[in-house]
C-alpha cells in the first residue's frame, strides 16, 4: 500500500486485527521512507458498483465517500463512530445486493437519509436539507462538500431548517 504522505510505493503492516463488529480487518501501517503511520481497512465487496452521476458520468462506488457524508451529517451529534461505520457498511451491502451494477447517485442519497432517519433526527434533517439542493448540484461530491460547508469547525449547532415534508422521490 502506497504511503499517503510521501507516496512511497510500500508500507509495512505493524498490526492487523478485526474491527469490533467483525465486518472488516484493520491494519496499522508504517511507511519505511517517512515514518508516517496510517490505517487501512479490508472489507468484503460483493460486487463492483458503478455510480451514475447526475450529469451521466460514471465513477466507481466509493464506500469511504459514503461514510464521509454520514460522518459529516452526524458531526457533533451523539452518534458513535461504530454506528456510522455500520450505516455505511449496511448501505454498501444493500446496494451491492440489489442486483444492479449501476447505481443512480440519488439512490445513495436516499439510502443515507433512510439510515439517518432511524439513528438521529438532527443528522437526518441536516442531510435532507443538503440533499434537496443536491438535485441542483452537479454530483454527490458537491453535495458532500456543501454538507461540510454547513458545519465549519467550531460551529456548536446548526440553525435547523424546517423538517422536509416529503423526500422528493
Ligand atoms: Zn511515507
GROMACS .gro file of N, CA and C and ligand atoms in nm:
model
  508
    1UNK      N    1   0.086  -0.120   0.000
    1UNK     CA    2   0.000   0.000   0.000
    1UNK      C    3   0.089   0.125   0.000
    2UNK      N    4   0.061   0.214  -0.093
    2UNK     CA    5   0.142   0.336  -0.106
    2UNK      C    6   0.119   0.430   0.013
    3UNK      N    7   0.225   0.494   0.055
    3UNK     CA    8   0.215   0.590   0.167
    3UNK      C    9   0.139   0.715   0.121
    4UNK      N   10   0.032   0.752   0.193
    4UNK     CA   11  -0.047   0.869   0.152
    4UNK      C   12   0.024   1.002   0.182
    5UNK      N   13   0.134   0.994   0.255
    5UNK     CA   14   0.203   1.118   0.293
    5UNK      C   15   0.317   1.150   0.197
    6UNK      N   16   0.401   1.050   0.167
    6UNK     CA   17   0.516   1.078   0.080
    6UNK      C   18   0.508   1.002  -0.051
    7UNK      N   19   0.401   0.922  -0.070
    7UNK     CA   20   0.380   0.846  -0.194
    7UNK      C   21   0.485   0.738  -0.217
    8UNK      N   22   0.559   0.702  -0.112
    8UNK     CA   23   0.648   0.585  -0.121
    8UNK      C   24   0.564   0.463  -0.159
    9UNK      N   25   0.617   0.378  -0.246
    9UNK     CA   26   0.537   0.269  -0.300
    9UNK      C   27   0.498   0.161  -0.200
   10UNK      N   28   0.567   0.154  -0.090
   10UNK     CA   29   0.540   0.044   0.002
   10UNK      C   30   0.522   0.094   0.145
   11UNK      N   31   0.452   0.015   0.224
   11UNK     CA   32   0.441   0.042   0.368
   11UNK      C   33   0.439  -0.092   0.440
   12UNK      N   34   0.472  -0.089   0.568
   12UNK     CA   35   0.478  -0.215   0.644
   12UNK      C   36   0.358  -0.228   0.736
   13UNK      N   37   0.302  -0.347   0.742
   13UNK     CA   38   0.190  -0.374   0.833
   13UNK      C   39   0.247  -0.398   0.972
   14UNK      N   40   0.201  -0.316   1.068
   14UNK     CA   41   0.251  -0.329   1.206
   14UNK      C   42   0.156  -0.412   1.291
   15UNK      N   43   0.029  -0.408   1.255
   15UNK     CA   44  -0.071  -0.473   1.338
   15UNK      C   45  -0.194  -0.499   1.252
   16UNK      N   46  -0.262  -0.608   1.275
   16UNK     CA   47  -0.375  -0.646   1.192
   16UNK      C   48  -0.479  -0.713   1.281
   17UNK      N   49  -0.597  -0.657   1.284
   17UNK     CA   50  -0.700  -0.719   1.369
   17UNK      C   51  -0.840  -0.685   1.318
   18UNK      N   52  -0.939  -0.768   1.354
   18UNK     CA   53  -1.076  -0.739   1.309
   18UNK      C   54  -1.132  -0.616   1.380
   19UNK      N   55  -1.220  -0.543   1.313
   19UNK     CA   56  -1.291  -0.434   1.379
   19UNK      C   57  -1.390  -0.492   1.479
   20UNK      N   58  -1.448  -0.405   1.562
   20UNK     CA   59  -1.536  -0.453   1.668
   20UNK      C   60  -1.655  -0.534   1.616
   21UNK      N   61  -1.711  -0.488   1.503
   21UNK     CA   62  -1.828  -0.560   1.451
   21UNK      C   63  -1.787  -0.681   1.366
   22UNK      N   64  -1.657  -0.701   1.351
   22UNK     CA   65  -1.610  -0.817   1.276
   22UNK      C   66  -1.626  -0.803   1.125
   23UNK      N   67  -1.672  -0.688   1.080
   23UNK     CA   68  -1.701  -0.671   0.937
   23UNK      C   69  -1.581  -0.628   0.854
   24UNK      N   70  -1.469  -0.605   0.919
   24UNK     CA   71  -1.350  -0.557   0.845
   24UNK      C   72  -1.224  -0.594   0.921
   25UNK      N   73  -1.113  -0.591   0.850
   25UNK     CA   74  -0.983  -0.607   0.914
   25UNK      C   75  -0.914  -0.471   0.912
   26UNK      N   76  -0.868  -0.429   1.028
   26UNK     CA   77  -0.797  -0.301   1.037
   26UNK      C   78  -0.648  -0.330   1.041
   27UNK      N   79  -0.574  -0.265   0.953
   27UNK     CA   80  -0.428  -0.283   0.954
   27UNK      C   81  -0.360  -0.151   0.984
   28UNK      N   82  -0.276  -0.152   1.084
   28UNK     CA   83  -0.195  -0.034   1.110
   28UNK      C   84  -0.067  -0.048   1.030
   29UNK      N   85  -0.035   0.057   0.958
   29UNK     CA   86   0.081   0.052   0.870
   29UNK      C   87   0.176   0.167   0.900
   30UNK      N   88   0.302   0.141   0.864
   30UNK     CA   89   0.401   0.247   0.878
   30UNK      C   90   0.484   0.254   0.751
   31UNK      N   91   0.513   0.377   0.709
   31UNK     CA   92   0.593   0.398   0.589
   31UNK      C   93   0.741   0.391   0.626
   32UNK      N   94   0.817   0.303   0.560
   32UNK     CA   95   0.960   0.293   0.593
   32UNK      C   96   1.039   0.416   0.546
   33UNK      N   97   0.983   0.491   0.452
   33UNK     CA   98   1.056   0.607   0.399
   33UNK      C   99   1.041   0.729   0.489
   34UNK      N  100   0.916   0.764   0.526
   34UNK     CA  101   0.896   0.889   0.602
   34UNK      C  102   0.851   0.861   0.746
   35UNK      N  103   0.822   0.735   0.778
   35UNK     CA  104   0.785   0.703   0.916
   35UNK      C  105   0.639   0.729   0.951
   36UNK      N  106   0.561   0.781   0.856
   36UNK     CA  107   0.420   0.811   0.884
   36UNK      C  108   0.343   0.683   0.916
   37UNK      N  109   0.248   0.694   1.007
   37UNK     CA  110   0.162   0.581   1.040
   37UNK      C  111   0.023   0.608   0.987
   38UNK      N  112  -0.040   0.507   0.933
   38UNK     CA  113  -0.179   0.520   0.888
   38UNK      C  114  -0.247   0.385   0.897
   39UNK      N  115  -0.378   0.384   0.875
   39UNK     CA  116  -0.458   0.264   0.894
   39UNK      C  117  -0.535   0.233   0.767
   40UNK      N  118  -0.541   0.106   0.732
   40UNK     CA  119  -0.624   0.066   0.619
   40UNK      C  120  -0.727  -0.036   0.667
   41UNK      N  121  -0.836  -0.045   0.593
   41UNK     CA  122  -0.942  -0.140   0.625
   41UNK      C  123  -0.964  -0.233   0.508
   42UNK      N  124  -0.979  -0.359   0.540
   42UNK     CA  125  -1.011  -0.456   0.435
   42UNK      C  126  -1.154  -0.503   0.461
   43UNK      N  127  -1.238  -0.488   0.359
   43UNK     CA  128  -1.379  -0.523   0.373
   43UNK      C  129  -1.424  -0.612   0.259
   44UNK      N  130  -1.528  -0.686   0.286
   44UNK     CA  131  -1.589  -0.767   0.180
   44UNK      C  132  -1.655  -0.676   0.078
   45UNK      N  133  -1.630  -0.702  -0.048
   45UNK     CA  134  -1.704  -0.634  -0.152
   45UNK      C  135  -1.773  -0.739  -0.236
   46UNK      N  136  -1.906  -0.739  -0.233
   46UNK     CA  137  -1.979  -0.846  -0.301
   46UNK      C  138  -1.974  -0.830  -0.452
   47UNK      N  139  -1.974  -0.707  -0.497
   47UNK     CA  140  -1.965  -0.683  -0.640
   47UNK      C  141  -1.918  -0.541  -0.666
   48UNK      N  142  -1.867  -0.521  -0.788
   48UNK     CA  143  -1.823  -0.389  -0.829
   48UNK      C  144  -1.946  -0.304  -0.861
   49UNK      N  145  -1.950  -0.185  -0.806
   49UNK     CA  146  -2.061  -0.096  -0.835
   49UNK      C  147  -2.012   0.028  -0.907
   50UNK      N  148  -2.094   0.075  -0.998
   50UNK     CA  149  -2.064   0.200  -1.066
   50UNK      C  150  -2.174   0.300  -1.030
   51UNK      N  151  -2.133   0.418  -0.992
   51UNK     CA  152  -2.228   0.522  -0.959
   51UNK      C  153  -2.252   0.607  -1.084
   52UNK      N  154  -2.378   0.625  -1.118
   52UNK     CA  155  -2.413   0.710  -1.231
   52UNK      C  156  -2.450   0.846  -1.176
   53UNK      N  157  -2.369   0.945  -1.210
   53UNK     CA  158  -2.390   1.078  -1.156
   53UNK      C  159  -2.498   1.152  -1.233
   54UNK      N  160  -2.536   1.267  -1.177
   54UNK     CA  161  -2.647   1.341  -1.235
   54UNK      C  162  -2.617   1.384  -1.378
   55UNK      N  163  -2.489   1.414  -1.407
   55UNK     CA  164  -2.451   1.457  -1.542
   55UNK      C  165  -2.427   1.338  -1.635
   56UNK      N  166  -2.458   1.216  -1.586
   56UNK     CA  167  -2.444   1.099  -1.670
   56UNK      C  168  -2.308   1.032  -1.663
   57UNK      N  169  -2.212   1.101  -1.598
   57UNK     CA  170  -2.080   1.040  -1.585
   57UNK      C  171  -2.084   0.925  -1.485
   58UNK      N  172  -1.990   0.835  -1.502
   58UNK     CA  173  -1.985   0.718  -1.414
   58UNK      C  174  -1.855   0.715  -1.336
   59UNK      N  175  -1.865   0.671  -1.212
   59UNK     CA  176  -1.743   0.652  -1.135
   59UNK      C  177  -1.762   0.532  -1.044
   60UNK      N  178  -1.650   0.475  -1.001
   60UNK     CA  179  -1.657   0.359  -0.913
   60UNK      C  180  -1.719   0.399  -0.779
   61UNK      N  181  -1.805   0.314  -0.728
   61UNK     CA  182  -1.865   0.338  -0.596
   61UNK      C  183  -1.753   0.344  -0.493
   62UNK      N  184  -1.762   0.443  -0.406
   62UNK     CA  185  -1.658   0.464  -0.305
   62UNK      C  186  -1.723   0.463  -0.166
   63UNK      N  187  -1.702   0.353  -0.095
   63UNK     CA  188  -1.762   0.340   0.037
   63UNK      C  189  -1.715   0.451   0.130
   64UNK      N  190  -1.591   0.491   0.115
   64UNK     CA  191  -1.536   0.594   0.204
   64UNK      C  192  -1.608   0.728   0.185
   65UNK      N  193  -1.642   0.757   0.060
   65UNK     CA  194  -1.715   0.881   0.032
   65UNK      C  195  -1.853   0.877   0.100
   66UNK      N  196  -1.913   0.761   0.092
   66UNK     CA  197  -2.042   0.739   0.157
   66UNK      C  198  -2.029   0.759   0.308
   67UNK      N  199  -1.927   0.698   0.367
   67UNK     CA  200  -1.906   0.709   0.511
   67UNK      C  201  -1.879   0.856   0.550
   68UNK      N  202  -1.807   0.926   0.462
   68UNK     CA  203  -1.773   1.065   0.491
   68UNK      C  204  -1.900   1.152   0.496
   69UNK      N  205  -1.993   1.126   0.405
   69UNK     CA  206  -2.118   1.202   0.405
   69UNK      C  207  -2.195   1.180   0.535
   70UNK      N  208  -2.198   1.054   0.578
   70UNK     CA  209  -2.271   1.021   0.700
   70UNK      C  210  -2.202   1.086   0.820
   71UNK      N  211  -2.068   1.078   0.820
   71UNK     CA  212  -1.990   1.138   0.928
   71UNK      C  213  -2.018   1.289   0.939
   72UNK      N  214  -2.022   1.355   0.824
   72UNK     CA  215  -2.047   1.500   0.823
   72UNK      C  216  -2.185   1.531   0.880
   73UNK      N  217  -2.283   1.453   0.838
   73UNK     CA  218  -2.419   1.478   0.886
   73UNK      C  219  -2.430   1.455   1.036
   74UNK      N  220  -2.349   1.364   1.088
   74UNK     CA  221  -2.356   1.326   1.230
   74UNK      C  222  -2.260   1.406   1.317
   75UNK      N  223  -2.190   1.500   1.256
   75UNK     CA  224  -2.089   1.573   1.331
   75UNK      C  225  -2.151   1.641   1.453
   76UNK      N  226  -2.085   1.624   1.566
   76UNK     CA  227  -2.127   1.682   1.694
   76UNK      C  228  -2.262   1.628   1.741
   77UNK      N  229  -2.305   1.520   1.684
   77UNK     CA  230  -2.424   1.452   1.731
   77UNK      C  231  -2.379   1.327   1.808
   78UNK      N  232  -2.463   1.281   1.903
   78UNK     CA  233  -2.423   1.165   1.983
   78UNK      C  234  -2.438   1.034   1.906
   79UNK      N  235  -2.371   1.026   1.792
   79UNK     CA  236  -2.374   0.902   1.713
   79UNK      C  237  -2.233   0.843   1.717
   80UNK      N  238  -2.217   0.727   1.776
   80UNK     CA  239  -2.082   0.666   1.786
   80UNK      C  240  -2.025   0.636   1.648
   81UNK      N  241  -1.893   0.644   1.636
   81UNK     CA  242  -1.831   0.622   1.505
   81UNK      C  243  -1.857   0.479   1.456
   82UNK      N  244  -1.868   0.384   1.549
   82UNK     CA  245  -1.903   0.247   1.510
   82UNK      C  246  -2.037   0.241   1.438
   83UNK      N  247  -2.129   0.321   1.491
   83UNK     CA  248  -2.265   0.323   1.434
   83UNK      C  249  -2.260   0.379   1.292
   84UNK      N  250  -2.176   0.480   1.273
   84UNK     CA  251  -2.161   0.542   1.141
   84UNK      C  252  -2.103   0.440   1.043
   85UNK      N  253  -2.001   0.367   1.088
   85UNK     CA  254  -1.942   0.263   1.002
   85UNK      C  255  -2.044   0.156   0.968
   86UNK      N  256  -2.127   0.121   1.067
   86UNK     CA  257  -2.231   0.021   1.043
   86UNK      C  258  -2.330   0.068   0.937
   87UNK      N  259  -2.367   0.199   0.947
   87UNK     CA  260  -2.459   0.253   0.847
   87UNK      C  261  -2.397   0.245   0.708
   88UNK      N  262  -2.269   0.286   0.698
   88UNK     CA  263  -2.202   0.286   0.568
   88UNK      C  264  -2.194   0.144   0.513
   89UNK      N  265  -2.157   0.049   0.599
   89UNK     CA  266  -2.147  -0.090   0.554
   89UNK      C  267  -2.283  -0.145   0.515
   90UNK      N  268  -2.384  -0.109   0.594
   90UNK     CA  269  -2.519  -0.156   0.566
   90UNK      C  270  -2.569  -0.107   0.431
   91UNK      N  271  -2.544   0.021   0.404
   91UNK     CA  272  -2.587   0.078   0.276
   91UNK      C  273  -2.509   0.015   0.161
   92UNK      N  274  -2.377   0.000   0.179
   92UNK     CA  275  -2.295  -0.061   0.075
   92UNK      C  276  -2.344  -0.202   0.045
   93UNK      N  277  -2.375  -0.277   0.150
   93UNK     CA  278  -2.421  -0.415   0.134
   93UNK      C  279  -2.554  -0.418   0.061
   94UNK      N  280  -2.642  -0.324   0.101
   94UNK     CA  281  -2.775  -0.315   0.040
   94UNK      C  282  -2.762  -0.287  -0.111
   95UNK      N  283  -2.673  -0.194  -0.146
   95UNK     CA  284  -2.655  -0.159  -0.288
   95UNK      C  285  -2.591  -0.274  -0.365
   96UNK      N  286  -2.493  -0.338  -0.300
   96UNK     CA  287  -2.424  -0.449  -0.367
   96UNK      C  288  -2.518  -0.568  -0.390
   97UNK      N  289  -2.616  -0.582  -0.299
   97UNK     CA  290  -2.707  -0.696  -0.307
   97UNK      C  291  -2.826  -0.669  -0.398
   98UNK      N  292  -2.836  -0.547  -0.448
   98UNK     CA  293  -2.958  -0.508  -0.519
   98UNK      C  294  -2.968  -0.573  -0.657
   99UNK      N  295  -2.857  -0.625  -0.706
   99UNK     CA  296  -2.861  -0.687  -0.838
   99UNK      C  297  -2.823  -0.591  -0.950
  100UNK      N  298  -2.822  -0.461  -0.921
  100UNK     CA  299  -2.781  -0.364  -1.023
  100UNK      C  300  -2.632  -0.335  -1.007
  101UNK      N  301  -2.561  -0.330  -1.118
  101UNK     CA  302  -2.420  -0.292  -1.106
  101UNK      C  303  -2.403  -0.142  -1.124
  102UNK      N  304  -2.507  -0.076  -1.177
  102UNK     CA  305  -2.502   0.070  -1.188
  102UNK      C  306  -2.605   0.130  -1.094
  103UNK      N  307  -2.559   0.222  -1.013
  103UNK     CA  308  -2.644   0.280  -0.910
  103UNK      C  309  -2.660   0.429  -0.937
  104UNK      N  310  -2.784   0.474  -0.946
  104UNK     CA  311  -2.809   0.617  -0.961
  104UNK      C  312  -2.767   0.686  -0.831
  105UNK      N  313  -2.696   0.795  -0.845
  105UNK     CA  314  -2.642   0.864  -0.728
  105UNK      C  315  -2.753   0.908  -0.631
  106UNK      N  316  -2.870   0.936  -0.686
  106UNK     CA  317  -2.981   0.979  -0.599
  106UNK      C  318  -3.022   0.868  -0.503
  107UNK      N  319  -3.006   0.744  -0.551
  107UNK     CA  320  -3.045   0.631  -0.467
  107UNK      C  321  -2.955   0.623  -0.344
  108UNK      N  322  -2.829   0.657  -0.362
  108UNK     CA  323  -2.737   0.656  -0.247
  108UNK      C  324  -2.781   0.760  -0.145
  109UNK      N  325  -2.816   0.878  -0.195
  109UNK     CA  326  -2.865   0.984  -0.106
  109UNK      C  327  -2.988   0.939  -0.028
  110UNK      N  328  -3.077   0.870  -0.097
  110UNK     CA  329  -3.199   0.823  -0.031
  110UNK      C  330  -3.168   0.716   0.074
  111UNK      N  331  -3.072   0.629   0.042
  111UNK     CA  332  -3.031   0.528   0.141
  111UNK      C  333  -2.973   0.594   0.265
  112UNK      N  334  -2.892   0.698   0.243
  112UNK     CA  335  -2.833   0.769   0.357
  112UNK      C  336  -2.943   0.832   0.442
  113UNK      N  337  -3.040   0.893   0.374
  113UNK     CA  338  -3.150   0.956   0.450
  113UNK      C  339  -3.227   0.854   0.531
  114UNK      N  340  -3.256   0.741   0.469
  114UNK     CA  341  -3.329   0.636   0.541
  114UNK      C  342  -3.252   0.590   0.664
  115UNK      N  343  -3.120   0.572   0.648
  115UNK     CA  344  -3.039   0.524   0.760
  115UNK      C  345  -3.034   0.630   0.871
  116UNK      N  346  -3.014   0.756   0.831
  116UNK     CA  347  -3.003   0.862   0.931
  116UNK      C  348  -3.135   0.883   1.005
  117UNK      N  349  -3.243   0.866   0.931
  117UNK     CA  350  -3.376   0.888   0.989
  117UNK      C  351  -3.397   0.800   1.111
  118UNK      N  352  -3.340   0.680   1.106
  118UNK     CA  353  -3.360   0.586   1.217
  118UNK      C  354  -3.263   0.612   1.332
  119UNK      N  355  -3.155   0.684   1.303
  119UNK     CA  356  -3.048   0.694   1.403
  119UNK      C  357  -3.048   0.830   1.473
  120UNK      N  358  -3.061   0.938   1.396
  120UNK     CA  359  -3.053   1.070   1.458
  120UNK      C  360  -3.130   1.172   1.374
  121UNK      N  361  -3.233   1.228   1.435
  121UNK     CA  362  -3.322   1.317   1.361
  121UNK      C  363  -3.251   1.443   1.311
  122UNK      N  364  -3.164   1.498   1.394
  122UNK     CA  365  -3.093   1.621   1.355
  122UNK      C  366  -3.000   1.593   1.236
  123UNK      N  367  -2.927   1.484   1.244
  123UNK     CA  368  -2.838   1.446   1.135
  123UNK      C  369  -2.919   1.423   1.008
  124UNK      N  370  -3.035   1.362   1.024
  124UNK     CA  371  -3.122   1.337   0.910
  124UNK      C  372  -3.166   1.469   0.844
  125UNK      N  373  -3.207   1.564   0.927
  125UNK     CA  374  -3.255   1.692   0.872
  125UNK      C  375  -3.141   1.768   0.804
  126UNK      N  376  -3.023   1.764   0.865
  126UNK     CA  377  -2.907   1.825   0.801
  126UNK      C  378  -2.884   1.767   0.663
  127UNK      N  379  -2.882   1.635   0.657
  127UNK     CA  380  -2.853   1.571   0.529
  127UNK      C  381  -2.965   1.599   0.429
  128UNK      N  382  -3.089   1.591   0.477
  128UNK     CA  383  -3.203   1.611   0.387
  128UNK      C  384  -3.204   1.752   0.329
  129UNK      N  385  -3.164   1.850   0.411
  129UNK     CA  386  -3.166   1.988   0.361
  129UNK      C  387  -3.059   2.009   0.254
  130UNK      N  388  -2.946   1.942   0.270
  130UNK     CA  389  -2.843   1.949   0.167
  130UNK      C  390  -2.887   1.869   0.044
  131UNK      N  391  -2.950   1.759   0.070
  131UNK     CA  392  -2.992   1.670  -0.038
  131UNK      C  393  -3.091   1.739  -0.132
  132UNK      N  394  -3.178   1.822  -0.074
  132UNK     CA  395  -3.273   1.894  -0.158
  132UNK      C  396  -3.200   1.982  -0.260
  133UNK      N  397  -3.093   2.047  -0.213
  133UNK     CA  398  -3.014   2.130  -0.305
  133UNK      C  399  -2.933   2.045  -0.401
  134UNK      N  400  -2.909   1.921  -0.359
  134UNK     CA  401  -2.828   1.829  -0.436
  134UNK      C  402  -2.887   1.806  -0.575
  135UNK      N  403  -3.016   1.818  -0.585
  135UNK     CA  404  -3.078   1.799  -0.716
  135UNK      C  405  -3.034   1.907  -0.814
  136UNK      N  406  -2.984   2.018  -0.760
  136UNK     CA  407  -2.928   2.120  -0.849
  136UNK      C  408  -2.776   2.109  -0.856
  137UNK      N  409  -2.719   2.034  -0.765
  137UNK     CA  410  -2.573   2.021  -0.764
  137UNK      C  411  -2.529   1.926  -0.874
  138UNK      N  412  -2.405   1.938  -0.917
  138UNK     CA  413  -2.354   1.856  -1.027
  138UNK      C  414  -2.342   1.710  -0.988
  139UNK      N  415  -2.297   1.687  -0.870
  139UNK     CA  416  -2.275   1.549  -0.830
  139UNK      C  417  -2.270   1.535  -0.678
  140UNK      N  418  -2.253   1.413  -0.641
  140UNK     CA  419  -2.254   1.379  -0.500
  140UNK      C  420  -2.142   1.448  -0.423
  141UNK      N  421  -2.027   1.462  -0.487
  141UNK     CA  422  -1.914   1.526  -0.420
  141UNK      C  423  -1.951   1.667  -0.377
  142UNK      N  424  -2.021   1.738  -0.467
  142UNK     CA  425  -2.060   1.874  -0.433
  142UNK      C  426  -2.158   1.874  -0.316
  143UNK      N  427  -2.246   1.776  -0.315
  143UNK     CA  428  -2.341   1.767  -0.205
  143UNK      C  429  -2.267   1.742  -0.074
  144UNK      N  430  -2.167   1.657  -0.081
  144UNK     CA  431  -2.088   1.628   0.040
  144UNK      C  432  -2.012   1.753   0.083
  145UNK      N  433  -1.952   1.821  -0.014
  145UNK     CA  434  -1.879   1.943   0.020
  145UNK      C  435  -1.973   2.048   0.079
  146UNK      N  436  -2.092   2.056   0.023
  146UNK     CA  437  -2.190   2.151   0.075
  146UNK      C  438  -2.226   2.118   0.218
  147UNK      N  439  -2.236   1.991   0.244
  147UNK     CA  440  -2.267   1.946   0.379
  147UNK      C  441  -2.153   1.984   0.474
  148UNK      N  442  -2.030   1.965   0.428
  148UNK     CA  443  -1.915   2.004   0.509
  148UNK      C  444  -1.915   2.154   0.533
  149UNK      N  445  -1.953   2.231   0.430
  149UNK     CA  446  -1.956   2.376   0.442
  149UNK      C  447  -2.060   2.425   0.540
  150UNK      N  448  -2.160   2.343   0.564
  150UNK     CA  449  -2.263   2.380   0.660
  150UNK      C  450  -2.212   2.367   0.803
  151UNK      N  451  -2.108   2.292   0.818
  151UNK     CA  452  -2.063   2.258   0.952
  151UNK      C  453  -1.916   2.293   0.971
  152UNK      N  454  -1.883   2.426   0.965
  152UNK     CA  455  -1.743   2.462   0.982
  152UNK      C  456  -1.696   2.432   1.124
  153UNK      N  457  -1.566   2.416   1.138
  153UNK     CA  458  -1.511   2.388   1.271
  153UNK      C  459  -1.555   2.496   1.370
  154UNK      N  460  -1.589   2.453   1.487
  154UNK     CA  461  -1.625   2.547   1.592
  154UNK      C  462  -1.771   2.585   1.593
  155UNK      N  463  -1.847   2.536   1.494
  155UNK     CA  464  -1.991   2.563   1.496
  155UNK      C  465  -2.055   2.471   1.599
  156UNK      N  466  -2.112   2.528   1.705
  156UNK     CA  467  -2.167   2.439   1.807
  156UNK      C  468  -2.293   2.367   1.757
  157UNK      N  469  -2.382   2.440   1.696
  157UNK     CA  470  -2.505   2.377   1.647
  157UNK      C  471  -2.551   2.451   1.523
  158UNK      N  472  -2.618   2.381   1.438
  158UNK     CA  473  -2.674   2.444   1.319
  158UNK      C  474  -2.811   2.499   1.351
  159UNK      N  475  -2.843   2.614   1.294
  159UNK     CA  476  -2.985   2.651   1.296
  159UNK      C  477  -3.058   2.553   1.207
  160UNK      N  478  -3.158   2.491   1.259
  160UNK     CA  479  -3.222   2.384   1.183
  160UNK      C  480  -3.329   2.437   1.088
  161UNK      N  481  -3.324   2.390   0.966
  161UNK     CA  482  -3.434   2.424   0.874
  161UNK      C  483  -3.557   2.345   0.913
  162UNK      N  484  -3.670   2.386   0.860
  162UNK     CA  485  -3.793   2.311   0.888
  162UNK      C  486  -3.778   2.170   0.830
  163UNK      N  487  -3.827   2.071   0.902
  163UNK     CA  488  -3.815   1.934   0.851
  163UNK      C  489  -3.885   1.923   0.717
  164UNK      N  490  -3.823   1.858   0.621
  164UNK     CA  491  -3.887   1.843   0.490
  164UNK      C  492  -4.010   1.755   0.502
  165UNK      N  493  -4.115   1.792   0.430
  165UNK     CA  494  -4.240   1.716   0.440
  165UNK      C  495  -4.229   1.588   0.359
  166UNK      N  496  -4.176   1.602   0.239
  166UNK     CA  497  -4.164   1.485   0.153
  166UNK      C  498  -4.017   1.464   0.123
  167UNK      N  499  -3.984   1.344   0.081
  167UNK     CA  500  -3.845   1.313   0.050
  167UNK      C  501  -3.811   1.347  -0.095
  168UNK      N  502  -3.907   1.393  -0.170
  168UNK     CA  503  -3.879   1.433  -0.308
  168UNK      C  504  -3.842   1.316  -0.397
  169UNK      N  505  -3.899   1.204  -0.374
  169UNK     CA  506  -3.868   1.089  -0.459
  169UNK      C  507  -3.932   1.101  -0.595
  170LIG    ZN1  508   0.586   0.793   0.360
   0.00000   0.00000   0.00000
